[in-house]
Short mmCIF file of C-alpha atoms in Angstrom, two decimals:
data_model
loop_
_atom_site.label_atom_id
_atom_site.label_comp_id
_atom_site.label_asym_id
_atom_site.label_seq_id
_atom_site.Cartn_x
_atom_site.Cartn_y
_atom_site.Cartn_z
CA MET A 1 -39.28 14.32 -26.33
CA LYS A 2 -35.48 14.42 -26.42
CA LYS A 3 -33.69 15.91 -29.40
CA LYS A 4 -30.96 13.87 -31.05
CA VAL A 5 -27.82 15.99 -31.38
CA VAL A 6 -24.67 15.01 -33.29
CA VAL A 7 -21.53 17.07 -32.65
CA PHE A 8 -18.56 17.10 -35.03
CA GLY A 9 -14.96 17.88 -34.13
CA GLY A 10 -11.93 16.60 -32.29
CA GLY A 11 -9.71 17.30 -29.35
CA ASN A 12 -10.82 19.99 -26.95
CA GLY A 13 -13.77 21.13 -29.08
CA SER A 14 -15.69 17.85 -28.91
CA ALA A 15 -14.86 17.55 -25.22
CA MET A 16 -16.23 21.06 -24.64
CA MET A 17 -19.49 20.15 -26.40
CA MET A 18 -19.89 16.88 -24.51
CA ARG A 19 -19.36 18.68 -21.19
CA ALA A 20 -21.93 21.29 -22.19
CA LEU A 21 -24.59 18.86 -23.39
CA LYS A 22 -24.29 16.21 -20.65
CA ARG A 23 -25.76 18.72 -18.19
CA HIS A 24 -29.07 18.57 -20.06
CA THR A 25 -29.80 14.89 -20.65
CA ASP A 26 -33.52 15.64 -20.22
CA VAL A 27 -33.34 17.55 -23.52
CA PHE A 28 -30.44 16.02 -25.48
CA ASP A 29 -29.59 12.55 -26.74
CA THR A 30 -25.98 13.28 -27.67
CA TYR A 31 -23.60 11.69 -30.18
CA ALA A 32 -20.08 12.81 -31.06
CA VAL A 33 -18.38 12.18 -34.41
CA VAL A 34 -14.68 12.55 -33.68
CA SER A 35 -11.95 13.17 -36.27
CA MET A 36 -9.42 10.34 -36.53
CA SER A 37 -6.45 12.01 -38.22
CA ASP A 38 -4.43 12.96 -35.12
CA SER A 39 -0.75 12.28 -35.80
CA GLY A 40 1.04 14.11 -32.98
CA GLY A 41 2.03 13.36 -29.40
CA SER A 42 1.15 10.10 -27.66
CA SER A 43 -1.68 9.38 -30.12
CA GLY A 44 0.63 9.74 -33.09
CA ARG A 45 3.23 7.42 -31.60
CA LEU A 46 0.65 4.78 -30.67
CA ARG A 47 -0.91 4.78 -34.13
CA GLU A 48 2.54 4.18 -35.64
CA GLU A 49 3.70 1.61 -33.09
CA PHE A 50 0.49 -0.44 -33.09
CA ASN A 51 -0.78 0.38 -36.61
CA THR A 52 -4.07 1.50 -35.12
CA LEU A 53 -6.30 4.54 -34.79
CA PRO A 54 -5.23 7.54 -32.68
CA PRO A 55 -6.94 7.30 -29.28
CA GLY A 56 -6.45 10.78 -27.79
CA ASP A 57 -9.45 12.69 -29.16
CA ILE A 58 -11.81 9.76 -28.53
CA LEU A 59 -10.54 9.55 -24.95
CA ARG A 60 -11.19 13.25 -24.34
CA ALA A 61 -14.73 13.07 -25.69
CA VAL A 62 -15.65 9.97 -23.66
CA LEU A 63 -14.23 11.34 -20.41
CA ALA A 64 -15.92 14.70 -21.01
CA SER A 65 -19.24 12.88 -21.27
CA SER A 66 -18.76 11.00 -17.97
CA LYS A 67 -21.01 11.62 -14.97
CA TYR A 68 -17.90 11.70 -12.76
CA SER A 69 -15.66 14.67 -11.95
CA TYR A 70 -12.96 15.16 -14.57
CA LYS A 71 -10.63 17.22 -12.40
CA GLU A 72 -10.93 15.19 -9.19
CA PHE A 73 -11.16 11.65 -10.56
CA LEU A 74 -10.86 11.10 -14.31
CA LYS A 75 -7.87 13.31 -15.13
CA PRO A 76 -5.59 11.89 -12.38
CA LEU A 77 -6.55 8.33 -13.29
CA PHE A 78 -6.51 8.35 -17.08
CA TYR A 79 -3.93 11.08 -17.76
CA GLY A 80 -1.87 11.09 -14.58
CA THR A 81 -1.09 7.38 -14.74
CA ARG A 82 1.79 6.81 -17.17
CA PHE A 83 3.94 3.78 -17.90
CA ASP A 84 7.65 4.19 -17.25
CA ALA A 85 8.71 0.80 -18.59
CA SER A 86 10.86 0.66 -21.69
CA GLY A 87 9.37 -0.37 -25.00
CA LYS A 88 6.14 0.53 -26.78
CA LEU A 89 4.22 1.47 -23.63
CA SER A 90 6.77 3.92 -22.28
CA GLY A 91 5.47 7.43 -21.61
CA HIS A 92 1.86 6.75 -22.63
CA ASN A 93 -1.06 7.49 -20.33
CA LEU A 94 -3.53 4.90 -19.10
CA GLY A 95 -6.43 6.27 -21.12
CA ASN A 96 -4.70 6.06 -24.49
CA LEU A 97 -3.39 2.59 -23.67
CA PHE A 98 -6.85 1.42 -22.57
CA LEU A 99 -8.24 2.21 -26.03
CA THR A 100 -5.19 1.03 -27.98
CA LEU A 101 -4.62 -2.27 -26.19
CA GLY A 102 -8.33 -2.84 -25.65
CA SER A 103 -9.02 -2.61 -29.36
CA GLU A 104 -6.03 -4.82 -30.17
CA TYR A 105 -7.08 -7.62 -27.85
CA ALA A 106 -10.85 -7.24 -28.29
CA GLY A 107 -10.41 -7.15 -32.04
CA ALA A 108 -12.67 -4.13 -32.56
CA TYR A 109 -12.06 -0.46 -31.83
CA MET A 110 -15.71 0.19 -30.98
CA ASP A 111 -15.59 -2.54 -28.33
CA ALA A 112 -12.83 -0.64 -26.54
CA ILE A 113 -14.72 2.67 -26.82
CA ASN A 114 -17.92 1.10 -25.52
CA ALA A 115 -16.07 -0.52 -22.61
CA LEU A 116 -14.52 2.80 -21.61
CA SER A 117 -17.87 4.56 -21.98
CA GLN A 118 -19.55 2.02 -19.71
CA ALA A 119 -16.73 2.20 -17.16
CA VAL A 120 -17.03 5.98 -16.75
CA GLU A 121 -20.83 6.01 -17.23
CA ALA A 122 -20.70 8.33 -20.23
CA GLN A 123 -23.83 10.40 -20.79
CA GLY A 124 -23.41 10.43 -24.56
CA THR A 125 -22.24 8.16 -27.38
CA VAL A 126 -18.84 8.71 -28.99
CA TYR A 127 -18.08 7.47 -32.50
CA PRO A 128 -14.85 7.66 -34.51
CA ALA A 129 -15.51 9.35 -37.85
CA THR A 130 -13.84 6.35 -39.50
CA LEU A 131 -12.35 3.03 -38.47
CA THR A 132 -9.62 3.21 -41.10
CA PRO A 133 -6.21 4.86 -40.50
CA ASN A 134 -5.70 8.01 -42.55
CA ASN A 135 -3.79 11.27 -42.75
CA LEU A 136 -4.97 14.84 -43.16
CA VAL A 137 -3.29 16.70 -46.04
CA ALA A 138 -3.50 20.45 -46.62
CA THR A 139 -2.84 22.32 -49.86
CA LEU A 140 -1.59 25.84 -49.19
CA GLN A 141 -2.07 29.04 -51.17
CA ASP A 142 1.56 28.97 -52.34
CA GLY A 143 1.02 25.51 -53.87
CA SER A 144 2.91 23.54 -51.23
CA GLU A 145 1.38 20.76 -49.14
CA LEU A 146 1.51 19.79 -45.49
CA PHE A 147 1.15 16.08 -44.72
CA GLY A 148 -0.27 14.97 -41.40
CA GLU A 149 -2.44 16.69 -38.81
CA HIS A 150 0.56 17.53 -36.63
CA ALA A 151 2.24 19.43 -39.48
CA ILE A 152 -0.95 21.36 -40.31
CA ASP A 153 -1.72 22.16 -36.68
CA ARG A 154 1.79 23.45 -35.99
CA PRO A 155 3.10 24.68 -39.36
CA GLY A 156 5.98 26.73 -37.96
CA GLU A 157 7.18 29.17 -40.60
CA GLN A 158 4.96 27.66 -43.32
CA ARG A 159 2.19 30.22 -42.76
CA SER A 160 0.81 30.31 -46.29
CA PRO A 161 -3.02 30.15 -45.90
CA ILE A 162 -4.74 26.79 -46.25
CA MET A 163 -6.70 26.43 -49.50
CA GLU A 164 -8.19 22.98 -48.94
CA VAL A 165 -7.76 19.79 -46.93
CA ARG A 166 -8.36 16.14 -47.76
CA LEU A 167 -7.84 12.68 -46.30
CA GLU A 168 -5.29 10.23 -47.69
CA PRO A 169 -6.54 7.66 -48.29
CA HIS A 170 -10.12 8.89 -48.69
CA VAL A 171 -11.54 6.45 -46.16
CA ASP A 172 -15.13 5.36 -45.54
CA ALA A 173 -17.07 6.77 -42.59
CA PHE A 174 -17.97 4.52 -39.67
CA VAL A 175 -21.51 3.31 -40.29
CA GLY A 176 -22.64 4.33 -36.80
CA CYS A 177 -21.93 7.96 -37.67
CA LEU A 178 -24.10 7.79 -40.76
CA SER A 179 -26.99 6.29 -38.81
CA ALA A 180 -26.71 8.98 -36.12
CA ILE A 181 -26.71 11.76 -38.73
CA GLU A 182 -29.73 10.27 -40.50
CA GLN A 183 -31.75 10.24 -37.26
CA SER A 184 -30.53 13.60 -35.90
CA ASP A 185 -32.51 16.74 -35.11
CA PHE A 186 -29.45 18.99 -34.82
CA LEU A 187 -25.95 18.75 -36.29
CA MET A 188 -23.45 20.90 -34.39
CA PHE A 189 -19.94 21.79 -35.55
CA GLY A 190 -17.09 23.08 -33.39
CA PRO A 191 -15.69 24.75 -31.46
CA GLY A 192 -12.01 24.15 -32.20
CA SER A 193 -9.56 24.23 -35.08
CA LEU A 194 -11.48 24.60 -38.33
CA TYR A 195 -9.49 22.19 -40.49
CA CYS A 196 -7.69 19.85 -38.08
CA SER A 197 -10.76 19.20 -35.94
CA VAL A 198 -14.08 20.24 -37.45
CA VAL A 199 -13.53 19.71 -41.18
CA ALA A 200 -11.44 16.57 -40.58
CA SER A 201 -14.45 14.97 -38.89
CA VAL A 202 -16.71 15.38 -41.95
CA LEU A 203 -14.23 14.27 -44.64
CA PRO A 204 -14.70 10.45 -44.52
CA LYS A 205 -16.80 9.16 -47.43
CA GLY A 206 -20.51 9.11 -46.72
CA ILE A 207 -20.69 11.86 -44.11
CA ARG A 208 -21.17 14.70 -46.60
CA ASP A 209 -24.02 12.87 -48.34
CA ALA A 210 -25.64 12.01 -45.01
CA ILE A 211 -25.55 15.67 -43.94
CA GLU A 212 -26.98 16.77 -47.28
CA LYS A 213 -29.92 14.36 -46.96
CA SER A 214 -30.54 15.12 -43.29
CA ASN A 215 -33.47 17.26 -42.15
CA ALA A 216 -31.50 18.38 -39.08
CA ARG A 217 -30.74 22.01 -38.32
CA LEU A 218 -27.06 22.93 -38.64
CA VAL A 219 -25.40 24.88 -35.82
CA TYR A 220 -21.85 26.24 -35.82
CA VAL A 221 -20.43 26.84 -32.34
CA ALA A 222 -17.69 29.26 -33.30
CA GLY A 223 -16.63 30.44 -29.86
CA ASP A 224 -14.22 33.33 -30.39
CA ILE A 225 -10.75 31.77 -30.36
CA TYR A 226 -8.08 30.73 -32.82
CA GLU A 227 -4.51 29.68 -32.05
CA LEU A 228 -1.88 32.20 -33.11
CA GLU A 229 0.64 29.42 -33.82
CA GLY A 230 -1.96 26.90 -35.01
CA GLU A 231 -3.23 26.07 -38.48
CA ALA A 232 -3.04 28.88 -41.04
CA GLY A 233 -6.78 29.32 -41.37
CA PRO A 234 -9.23 32.23 -41.25
CA THR A 235 -9.21 34.89 -38.54
CA ALA A 236 -12.68 36.36 -39.23
CA LEU A 237 -15.99 34.69 -38.36
CA SER A 238 -17.50 35.12 -41.84
CA GLU A 239 -14.54 33.34 -43.42
CA PHE A 240 -14.77 30.50 -40.89
CA VAL A 241 -18.40 30.00 -41.91
CA ARG A 242 -17.64 30.27 -45.63
CA GLN A 243 -14.86 27.71 -45.39
CA LEU A 244 -16.95 25.31 -43.30
CA GLU A 245 -19.73 25.44 -45.88
CA GLN A 246 -17.24 24.32 -48.54
CA TYR A 247 -17.21 20.94 -46.78
CA VAL A 248 -20.71 20.81 -45.32
CA PRO A 249 -23.09 20.75 -48.32
CA ARG A 250 -25.75 22.94 -46.70
CA LYS A 251 -26.08 26.43 -45.31
CA ILE A 252 -25.45 26.79 -41.56
CA ASP A 253 -28.72 27.70 -39.80
CA SER A 254 -27.38 29.20 -36.56
CA ILE A 255 -23.99 30.54 -35.43
CA ILE A 256 -23.11 30.75 -31.74
CA PHE A 257 -20.44 33.37 -31.06
CA ASN A 258 -18.84 34.46 -27.80
CA GLY A 259 -18.48 38.17 -28.48
CA GLN A 260 -18.03 39.62 -25.02
CA ASP A 261 -15.30 42.13 -24.22
CA LEU A 262 -12.45 40.57 -22.26
CA SER A 263 -11.43 41.70 -18.79
CA GLU A 264 -7.75 42.30 -18.04
CA LYS A 265 -7.58 38.87 -16.41
CA GLN A 266 -9.18 37.18 -19.41
CA ALA A 267 -6.99 39.05 -21.90
CA ALA A 268 -3.89 37.99 -19.95
CA TYR A 269 -5.07 34.37 -20.12
CA TYR A 270 -5.51 34.61 -23.89
CA LYS A 271 -2.01 36.03 -24.20
CA GLU A 272 -0.60 33.21 -22.05
CA LYS A 273 -2.38 30.60 -24.20
CA MET A 274 -1.32 32.38 -27.41
CA TRP A 275 -4.91 32.72 -28.56
CA GLY A 276 -6.23 35.28 -31.01
CA ARG A 277 -9.84 36.45 -31.15
CA LEU A 278 -11.96 36.02 -34.25
CA THR A 279 -13.03 39.22 -35.97
CA PHE A 280 -16.79 39.47 -35.51
CA ASP A 281 -17.78 40.79 -38.95
CA ARG A 282 -21.54 40.53 -38.41
CA GLU A 283 -22.24 42.75 -41.44
CA LEU A 284 -21.07 39.92 -43.72
CA LEU A 285 -23.36 37.40 -42.01
CA SER A 286 -26.67 39.26 -42.24
CA ASN A 287 -28.53 36.22 -43.64
CA TYR A 288 -27.59 33.97 -40.70
CA ASP A 289 -29.18 33.49 -37.29
CA ILE A 290 -26.37 34.72 -35.01
CA ILE A 291 -26.55 34.03 -31.29
CA ASP A 292 -24.11 36.45 -29.69
CA ILE A 293 -24.28 35.53 -26.00
CA PRO A 294 -21.17 35.53 -23.77
CA PHE A 295 -20.00 32.15 -22.49
CA GLU A 296 -16.56 33.06 -21.18
CA LYS A 297 -15.09 31.72 -17.95
CA GLU A 298 -14.20 34.30 -15.33
CA HIS A 299 -10.46 33.69 -15.84
CA GLY A 300 -10.73 33.22 -19.62
CA GLY A 301 -11.69 30.43 -22.02
CA LEU A 302 -15.07 29.01 -23.00
CA ASP A 303 -17.43 27.91 -20.22
CA PRO A 304 -19.23 24.59 -20.91
CA GLU A 305 -21.91 25.29 -18.31
CA LYS A 306 -22.88 28.59 -19.96
CA LEU A 307 -22.65 27.01 -23.42
CA GLY A 308 -24.96 24.19 -22.32
CA LEU A 309 -27.66 26.69 -21.37
CA ILE A 310 -27.31 28.48 -24.72
CA LEU A 311 -27.68 25.17 -26.60
CA ARG A 312 -30.65 24.16 -24.47
CA ASN A 313 -32.41 27.46 -25.14
CA LEU A 314 -31.66 27.22 -28.86
CA VAL A 315 -33.05 23.71 -29.20
CA THR A 316 -36.15 24.30 -27.08
CA SER A 317 -36.90 27.54 -28.95
CA TYR A 318 -37.78 25.50 -32.03
CA GLU A 319 -40.51 23.73 -30.08
CA ASN A 320 -42.34 26.96 -29.24
#
């Protein structure tokens, strides 16, 4: 019998999980709950120009779940096709416009998501965490605040550590998310930015209560990466877990960590991407189930194929 898995996050993290899980549809029935606070780039401009939800993270998750090749087919079509005309459409890619204009003319954002999912034959279901526009706000250790996901994700010289984040307004969760959580066997968080992606996806009203009432096992896919110029969050694995549990009202059951030593080629790739590596302070996580199995690509970065096998083995181990 398939296990129902709900993944939480946004941007590249949710896409990574969907790519990993779609390889094992005999085991997983997969749902993604995607944060809807993106305020930068094309998504940020579209949400302002059309007074709608940011499409970018939803687009990534849907395309990552497709049965078709991302590199050969989906990326050139949905990201490589851009409108050069003047006006609101200028500079935006086809994928973001499909969701934005589709929801505007269909009258419902989920109709546009479902249409895109059917068109690319997605192997999982993608839900926005909320259907109401909102902004992510961070309170920093020095007492100042950063307003908007883009400001938190790229704080520049404002590197005071993040103390807490919230949504303004504190919007309701999309009901489909709550139903998926209620019926889930596993709830998986990450990888990706702790606050801007993972925590942002659990902040809408109703999600916390649904997680608390759920009988699902909680899994944190930590990976091993944080962005050196990204949000001013933790740099040690134990602190990532502690902070996540401030927003998820239950103890994490399993932590998946990519703790392998990097080759020269991989280290050079991390330097090029301006990535730091999480400190693996296992001694502070002695009461957690830690799965320390490498899932690094040969050239650097997390490998969805290797991650998929780890997740499959984790889930099936509970059946034995």
